[in-house]
GROMACS .gro file of C-alpha atoms in nm:
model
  301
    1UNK     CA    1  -1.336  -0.185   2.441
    2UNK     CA    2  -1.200   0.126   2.252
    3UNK     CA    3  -1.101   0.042   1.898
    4UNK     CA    4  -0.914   0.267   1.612
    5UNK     CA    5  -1.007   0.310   1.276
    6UNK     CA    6  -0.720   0.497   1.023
    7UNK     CA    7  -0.765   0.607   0.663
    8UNK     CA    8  -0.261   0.438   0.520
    9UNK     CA    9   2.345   1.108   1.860
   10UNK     CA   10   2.555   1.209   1.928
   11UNK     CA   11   2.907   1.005   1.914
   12UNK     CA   12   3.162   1.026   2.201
   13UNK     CA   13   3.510   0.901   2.213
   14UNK     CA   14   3.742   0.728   2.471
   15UNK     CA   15   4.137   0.658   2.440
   16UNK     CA   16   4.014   0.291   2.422
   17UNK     CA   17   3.691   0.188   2.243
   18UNK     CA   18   3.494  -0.199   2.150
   19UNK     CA   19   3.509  -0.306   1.811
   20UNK     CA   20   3.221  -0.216   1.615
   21UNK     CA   21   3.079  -0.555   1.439
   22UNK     CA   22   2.961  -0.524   1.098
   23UNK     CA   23   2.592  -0.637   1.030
   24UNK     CA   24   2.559  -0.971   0.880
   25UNK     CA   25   2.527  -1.009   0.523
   26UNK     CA   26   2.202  -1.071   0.452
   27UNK     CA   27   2.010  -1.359   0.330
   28UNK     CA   28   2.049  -1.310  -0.084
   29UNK     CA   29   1.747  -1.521  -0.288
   30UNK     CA   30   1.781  -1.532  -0.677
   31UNK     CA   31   1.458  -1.510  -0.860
   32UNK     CA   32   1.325  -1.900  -0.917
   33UNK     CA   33   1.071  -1.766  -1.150
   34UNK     CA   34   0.996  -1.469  -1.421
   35UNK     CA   35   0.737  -1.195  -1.311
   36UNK     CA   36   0.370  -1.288  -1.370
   37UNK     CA   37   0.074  -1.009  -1.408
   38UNK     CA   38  -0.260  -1.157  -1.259
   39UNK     CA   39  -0.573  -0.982  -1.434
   40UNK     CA   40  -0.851  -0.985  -1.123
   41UNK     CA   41  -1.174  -0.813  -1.127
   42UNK     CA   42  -1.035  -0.514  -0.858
   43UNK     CA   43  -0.649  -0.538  -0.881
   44UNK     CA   44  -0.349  -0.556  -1.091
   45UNK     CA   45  -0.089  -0.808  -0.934
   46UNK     CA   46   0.271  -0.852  -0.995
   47UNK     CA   47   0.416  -1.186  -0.842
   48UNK     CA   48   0.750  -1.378  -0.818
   49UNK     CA   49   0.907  -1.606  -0.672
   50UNK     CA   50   1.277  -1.641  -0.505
   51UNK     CA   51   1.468  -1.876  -0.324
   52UNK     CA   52   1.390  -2.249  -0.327
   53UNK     CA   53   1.326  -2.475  -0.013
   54UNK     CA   54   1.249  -2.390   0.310
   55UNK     CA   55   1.402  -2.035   0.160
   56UNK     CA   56   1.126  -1.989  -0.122
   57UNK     CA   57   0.959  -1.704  -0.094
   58UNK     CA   58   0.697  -1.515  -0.299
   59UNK     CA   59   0.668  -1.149  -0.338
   60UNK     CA   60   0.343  -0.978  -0.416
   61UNK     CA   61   0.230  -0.617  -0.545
   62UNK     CA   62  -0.082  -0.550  -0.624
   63UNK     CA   63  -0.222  -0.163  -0.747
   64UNK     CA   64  -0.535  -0.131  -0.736
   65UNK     CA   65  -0.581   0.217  -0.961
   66UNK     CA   66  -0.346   0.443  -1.164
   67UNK     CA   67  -0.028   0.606  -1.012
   68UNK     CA   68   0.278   0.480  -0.848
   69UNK     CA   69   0.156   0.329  -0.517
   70UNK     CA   70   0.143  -0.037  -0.460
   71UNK     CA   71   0.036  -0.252  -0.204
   72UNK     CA   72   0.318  -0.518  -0.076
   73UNK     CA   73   0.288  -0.886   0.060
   74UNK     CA   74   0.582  -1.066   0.093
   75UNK     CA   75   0.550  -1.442   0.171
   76UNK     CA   76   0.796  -1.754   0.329
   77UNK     CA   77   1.042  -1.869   0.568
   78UNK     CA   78   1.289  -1.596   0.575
   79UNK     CA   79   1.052  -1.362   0.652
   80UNK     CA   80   0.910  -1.527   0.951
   81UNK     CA   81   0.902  -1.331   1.229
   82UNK     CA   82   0.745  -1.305   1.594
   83UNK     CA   83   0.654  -0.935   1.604
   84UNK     CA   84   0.298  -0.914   1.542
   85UNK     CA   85   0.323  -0.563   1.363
   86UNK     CA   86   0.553  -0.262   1.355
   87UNK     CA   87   0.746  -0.063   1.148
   88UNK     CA   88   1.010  -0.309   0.902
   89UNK     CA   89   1.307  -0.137   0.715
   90UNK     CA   90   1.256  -0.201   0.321
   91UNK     CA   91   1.491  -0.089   0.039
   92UNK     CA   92   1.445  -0.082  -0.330
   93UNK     CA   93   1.841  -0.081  -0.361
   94UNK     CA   94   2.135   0.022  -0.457
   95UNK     CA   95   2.025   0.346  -0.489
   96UNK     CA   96   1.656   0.412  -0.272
   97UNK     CA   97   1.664   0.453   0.093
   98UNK     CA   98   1.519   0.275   0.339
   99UNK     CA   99   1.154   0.333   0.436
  100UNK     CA  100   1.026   0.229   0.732
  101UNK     CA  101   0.688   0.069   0.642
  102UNK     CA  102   0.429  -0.087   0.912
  103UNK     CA  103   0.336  -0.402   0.842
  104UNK     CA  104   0.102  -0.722   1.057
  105UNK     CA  105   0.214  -1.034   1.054
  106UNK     CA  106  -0.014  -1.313   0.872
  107UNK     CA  107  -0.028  -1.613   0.686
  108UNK     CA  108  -0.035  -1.722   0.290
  109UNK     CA  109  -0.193  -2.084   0.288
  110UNK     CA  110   0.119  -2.233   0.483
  111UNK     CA  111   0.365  -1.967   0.448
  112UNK     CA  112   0.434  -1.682   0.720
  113UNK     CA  113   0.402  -1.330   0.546
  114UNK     CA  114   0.404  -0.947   0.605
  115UNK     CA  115   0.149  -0.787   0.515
  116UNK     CA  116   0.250  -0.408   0.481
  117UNK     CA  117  -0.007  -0.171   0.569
  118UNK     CA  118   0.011   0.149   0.362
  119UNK     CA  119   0.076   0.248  -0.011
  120UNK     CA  120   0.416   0.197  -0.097
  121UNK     CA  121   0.622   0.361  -0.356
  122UNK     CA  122   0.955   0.254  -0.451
  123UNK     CA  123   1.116   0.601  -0.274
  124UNK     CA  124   1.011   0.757   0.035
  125UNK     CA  125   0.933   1.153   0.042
  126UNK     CA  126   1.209   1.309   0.015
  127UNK     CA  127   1.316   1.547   0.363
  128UNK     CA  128   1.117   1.875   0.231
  129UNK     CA  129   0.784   1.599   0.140
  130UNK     CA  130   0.890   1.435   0.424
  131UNK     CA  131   0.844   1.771   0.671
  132UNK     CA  132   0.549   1.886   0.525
  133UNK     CA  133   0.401   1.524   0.595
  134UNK     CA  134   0.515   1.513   0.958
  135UNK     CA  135   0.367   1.909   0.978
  136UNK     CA  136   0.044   1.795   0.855
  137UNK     CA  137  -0.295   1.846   1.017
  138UNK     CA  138  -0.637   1.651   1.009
  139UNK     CA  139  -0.813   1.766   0.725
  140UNK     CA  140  -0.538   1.925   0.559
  141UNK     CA  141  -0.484   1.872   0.167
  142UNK     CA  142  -0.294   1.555   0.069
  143UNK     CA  143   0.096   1.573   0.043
  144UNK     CA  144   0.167   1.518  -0.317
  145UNK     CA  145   0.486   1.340  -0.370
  146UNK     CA  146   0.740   1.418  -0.680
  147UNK     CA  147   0.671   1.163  -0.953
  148UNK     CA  148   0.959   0.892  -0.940
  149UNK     CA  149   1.176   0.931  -1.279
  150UNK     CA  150   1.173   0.601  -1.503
  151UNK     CA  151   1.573   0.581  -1.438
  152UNK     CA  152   1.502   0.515  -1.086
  153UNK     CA  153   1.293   0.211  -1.168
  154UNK     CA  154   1.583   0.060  -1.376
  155UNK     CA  155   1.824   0.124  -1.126
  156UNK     CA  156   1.675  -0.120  -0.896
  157UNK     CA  157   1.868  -0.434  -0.856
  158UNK     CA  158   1.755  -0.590  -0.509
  159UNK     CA  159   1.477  -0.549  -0.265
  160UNK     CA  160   1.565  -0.579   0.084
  161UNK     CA  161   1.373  -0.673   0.403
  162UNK     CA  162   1.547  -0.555   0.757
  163UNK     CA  163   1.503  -0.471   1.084
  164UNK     CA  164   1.291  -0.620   1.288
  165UNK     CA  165   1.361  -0.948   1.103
  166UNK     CA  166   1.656  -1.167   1.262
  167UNK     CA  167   1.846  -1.182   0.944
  168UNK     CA  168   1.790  -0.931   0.639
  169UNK     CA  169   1.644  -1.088   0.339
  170UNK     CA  170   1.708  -0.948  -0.029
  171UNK     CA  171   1.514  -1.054  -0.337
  172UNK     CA  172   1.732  -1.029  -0.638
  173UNK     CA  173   1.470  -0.831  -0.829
  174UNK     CA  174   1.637  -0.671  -1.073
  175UNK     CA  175   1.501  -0.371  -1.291
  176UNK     CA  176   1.135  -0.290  -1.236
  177UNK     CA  177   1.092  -0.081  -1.512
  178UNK     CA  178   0.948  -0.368  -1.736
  179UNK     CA  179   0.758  -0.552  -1.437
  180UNK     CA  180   0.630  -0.234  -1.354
  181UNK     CA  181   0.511  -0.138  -1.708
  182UNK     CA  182   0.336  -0.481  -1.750
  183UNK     CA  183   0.212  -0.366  -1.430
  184UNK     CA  184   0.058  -0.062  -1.595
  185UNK     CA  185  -0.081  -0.182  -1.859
  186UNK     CA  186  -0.293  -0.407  -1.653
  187UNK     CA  187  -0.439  -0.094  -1.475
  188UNK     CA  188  -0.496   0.093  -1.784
  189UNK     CA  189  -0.763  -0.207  -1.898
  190UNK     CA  190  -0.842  -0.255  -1.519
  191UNK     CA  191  -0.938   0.152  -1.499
  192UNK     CA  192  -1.182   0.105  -1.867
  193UNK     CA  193  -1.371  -0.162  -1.676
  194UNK     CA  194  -1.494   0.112  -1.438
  195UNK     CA  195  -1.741   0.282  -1.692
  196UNK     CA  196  -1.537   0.644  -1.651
  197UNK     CA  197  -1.408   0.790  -1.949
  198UNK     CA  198  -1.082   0.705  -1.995
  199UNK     CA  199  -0.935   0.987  -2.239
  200UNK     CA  200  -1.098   1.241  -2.029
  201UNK     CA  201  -0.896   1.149  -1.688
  202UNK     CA  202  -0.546   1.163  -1.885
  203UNK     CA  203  -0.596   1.573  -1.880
  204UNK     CA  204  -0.845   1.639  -1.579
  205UNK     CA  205  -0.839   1.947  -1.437
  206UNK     CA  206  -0.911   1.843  -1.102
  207UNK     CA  207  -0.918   1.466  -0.897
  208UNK     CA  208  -1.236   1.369  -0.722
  209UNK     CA  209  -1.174   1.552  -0.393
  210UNK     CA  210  -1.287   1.494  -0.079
  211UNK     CA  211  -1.481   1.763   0.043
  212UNK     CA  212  -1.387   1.743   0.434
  213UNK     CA  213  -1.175   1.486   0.661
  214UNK     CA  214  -1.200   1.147   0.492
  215UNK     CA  215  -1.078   0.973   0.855
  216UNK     CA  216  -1.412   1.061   0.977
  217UNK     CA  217  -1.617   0.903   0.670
  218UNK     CA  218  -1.530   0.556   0.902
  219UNK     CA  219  -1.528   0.628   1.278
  220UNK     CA  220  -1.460   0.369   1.582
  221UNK     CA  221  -1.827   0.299   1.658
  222UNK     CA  222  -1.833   0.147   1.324
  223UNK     CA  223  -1.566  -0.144   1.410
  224UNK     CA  224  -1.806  -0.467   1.360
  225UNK     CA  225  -1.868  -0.589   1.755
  226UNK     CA  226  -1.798  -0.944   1.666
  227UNK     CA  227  -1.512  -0.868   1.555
  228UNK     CA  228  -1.418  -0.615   1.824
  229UNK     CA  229  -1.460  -0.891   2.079
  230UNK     CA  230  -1.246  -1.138   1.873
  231UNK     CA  231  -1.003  -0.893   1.874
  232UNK     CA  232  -0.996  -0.884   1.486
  233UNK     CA  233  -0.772  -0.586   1.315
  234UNK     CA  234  -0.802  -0.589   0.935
  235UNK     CA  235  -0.724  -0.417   0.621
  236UNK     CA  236  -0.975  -0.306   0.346
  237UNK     CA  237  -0.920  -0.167   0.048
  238UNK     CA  238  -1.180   0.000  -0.102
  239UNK     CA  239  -1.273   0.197  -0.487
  240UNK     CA  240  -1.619   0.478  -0.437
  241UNK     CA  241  -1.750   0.579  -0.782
  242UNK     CA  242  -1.801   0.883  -0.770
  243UNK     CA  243  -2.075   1.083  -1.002
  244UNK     CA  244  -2.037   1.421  -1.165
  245UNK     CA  245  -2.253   1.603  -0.895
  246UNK     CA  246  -1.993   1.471  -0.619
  247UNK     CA  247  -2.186   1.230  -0.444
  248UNK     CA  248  -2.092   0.818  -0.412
  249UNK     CA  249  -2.294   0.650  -0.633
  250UNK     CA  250  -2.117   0.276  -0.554
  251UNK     CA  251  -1.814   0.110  -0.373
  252UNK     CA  252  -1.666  -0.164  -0.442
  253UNK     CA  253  -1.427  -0.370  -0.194
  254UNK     CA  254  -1.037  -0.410  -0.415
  255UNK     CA  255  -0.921  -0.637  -0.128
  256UNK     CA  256  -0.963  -0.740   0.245
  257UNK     CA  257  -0.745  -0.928   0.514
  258UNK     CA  258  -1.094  -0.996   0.737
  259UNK     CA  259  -1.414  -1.126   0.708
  260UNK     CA  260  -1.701  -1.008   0.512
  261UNK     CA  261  -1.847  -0.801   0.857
  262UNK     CA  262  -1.536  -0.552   0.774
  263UNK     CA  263  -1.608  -0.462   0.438
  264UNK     CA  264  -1.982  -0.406   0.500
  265UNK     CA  265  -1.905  -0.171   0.784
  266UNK     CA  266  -1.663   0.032   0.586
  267UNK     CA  267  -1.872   0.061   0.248
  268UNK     CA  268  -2.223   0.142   0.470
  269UNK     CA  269  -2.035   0.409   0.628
  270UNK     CA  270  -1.937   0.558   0.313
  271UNK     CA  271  -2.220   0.565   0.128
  272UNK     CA  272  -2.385   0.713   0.431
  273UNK     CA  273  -2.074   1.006   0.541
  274UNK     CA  274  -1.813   1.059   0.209
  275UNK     CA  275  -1.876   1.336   0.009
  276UNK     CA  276  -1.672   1.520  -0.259
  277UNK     CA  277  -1.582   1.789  -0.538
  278UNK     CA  278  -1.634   1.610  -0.805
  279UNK     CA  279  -1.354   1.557  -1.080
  280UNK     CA  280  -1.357   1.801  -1.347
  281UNK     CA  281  -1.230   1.787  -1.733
  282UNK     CA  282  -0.940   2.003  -1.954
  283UNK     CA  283  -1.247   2.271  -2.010
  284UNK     CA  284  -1.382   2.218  -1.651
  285UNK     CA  285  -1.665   2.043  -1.676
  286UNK     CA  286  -1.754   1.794  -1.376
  287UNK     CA  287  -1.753   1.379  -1.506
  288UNK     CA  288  -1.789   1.081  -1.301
  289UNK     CA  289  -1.488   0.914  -1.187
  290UNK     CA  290  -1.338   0.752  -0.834
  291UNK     CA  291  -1.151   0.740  -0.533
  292UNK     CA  292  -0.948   0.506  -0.361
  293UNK     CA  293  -0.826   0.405  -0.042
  294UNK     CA  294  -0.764   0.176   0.307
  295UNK     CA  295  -0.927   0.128   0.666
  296UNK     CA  296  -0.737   0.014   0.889
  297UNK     CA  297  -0.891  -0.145   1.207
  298UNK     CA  298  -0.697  -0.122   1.478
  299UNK     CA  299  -0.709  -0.233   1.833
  300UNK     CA  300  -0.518  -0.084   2.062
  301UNK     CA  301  -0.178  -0.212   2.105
   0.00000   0.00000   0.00000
């Protein structure tokens, strides 16, 4: 069985014409509890709860490292769907777009929940990010994306789950700029437990970078067979230390969806396969740091 591994009209017009329904209003859920940072050994989490009932539903975002990506769980009822994974329509609104972000469908103890698959930011790319993205070739450099303004972060007031869910769901969030500088601070601390020095990364010169294709540091042959045959996908998160002459020197898993077979396959083939520039100072000189990112195993659909 072949297996995939990924390293995250025009209108017309008629002298008579049907009514055009509007969408629903969607399912609005007040907050039922105040944002709460979880310290963990890998990962920074913000959590929350909304709604109440068979309506409750809990929101999670966890970073994992600096910058303004986030991973995104969102748990309950509402949210309950029977499409095992695709693309949903999110919104940070009023004032973000939509993004359409691939999630699988899961389980929290009880509770139904997305699991969304790649780093999220509050905005998409914008179109000229968004082209060069779409125009972008295996082992090209990485798209950097315009930082998000602070502004934007306070303008937030709801975030809003669509398509392919029945009924649109909207957690009354309100700003994110506190949550998400709580959120911040936790990674700053979480960052100093990695033994890197911290004053020296706020003016590097240059990331750790990857010295060729990181999608082939983890290949198909290296999908666990157990898990193959059970027809297992998963997600794993993963952080490589990485020493001043470029090479791995550790990894450590941030987070998993599978069993422990998937995180020894993807840190073995690693060690074994990743290689990098490494990061460099303000004057230039290389220092040990990190890099971060995802597997996804994927079966094909």
């Amino acid at each position: 069985m072949r297996a995939f591994v990924l390293l995250a009209v025009a209108a017309s017009s008629a002298l008579m014409t049907n009514p055009v329904q509007a969408a629903p209003e969607p399912l609005k859920l007040a907050p039922t509890s105040k944002w709460h940072v979880d310290y963990a050994d890998e990962r920074c989490r913000l959590a929350r709860e909304f709604g109440e009932g068979t309506s409750k539903t809990t929101l999670f975002l966890d970073k994992y490292g600096p910058g303004e990506s986030f991973r995104m769980v969102v748990a309950g009822g509402p949210v309950k769907t029977d499409v095992a994974q695709a693309d949903l329509a999110v919104r940070f609104g009023p004032t973000e777009q939509a993004q359409p972000l691939f999630f699988l469908n899961g389980n929290l103890g009880e509770s139904s929940a997305l699991v969304f698959g790649g780093e999220i930011r509050i905005a998409g790319p914008n179109p000229s990010e968004a082209a060069a993205i779409k125009a972008k070739r295996h082992g090209d450099p990485w798209i950097e994306l315009a930082p998000i303004a602070p502004e934007r972060y306070s303008a937030v007031r709801y975030l809003e789950f669509g398509k392919p869910l029945r009924k649109a769901v909207q957690l009354e969030t309100g700003s994110l700029k506190s949550a998400f500088a709580a959120l911040d601070k936790c990674v700053d601390d979480l960052v100093a437990s990695w033994g890197v020095d911290i004053e020296k990364h706020k003016t590097l010169s240059r990331n750790a970078t990857p010295t060729d294709n990181p999608g082939k540091w983890v290949v198909s042959s290296d999908y666990p067979i157990k898990m193959l045959q059970a027809g297992q996908p998963a997600f794993v998160d993963f952080r490589l230390s990485v020493g001043a002459d470029g090479k791995p020197s550790g990894c450590k898993i941030q987070a998993t969806t599978r069993p422990k077979e998937f995180d020894d396959a993807v840190c073995q083939s690693l060690m074994r396969r990743a290689s990098f520039l490494p990061a460099l100072d303000a004057s230039g000189q290389p220092i040990a740091s990190w890099w971060r990112s995802r597997v996804r195993f994927q079966l094909p659909g």
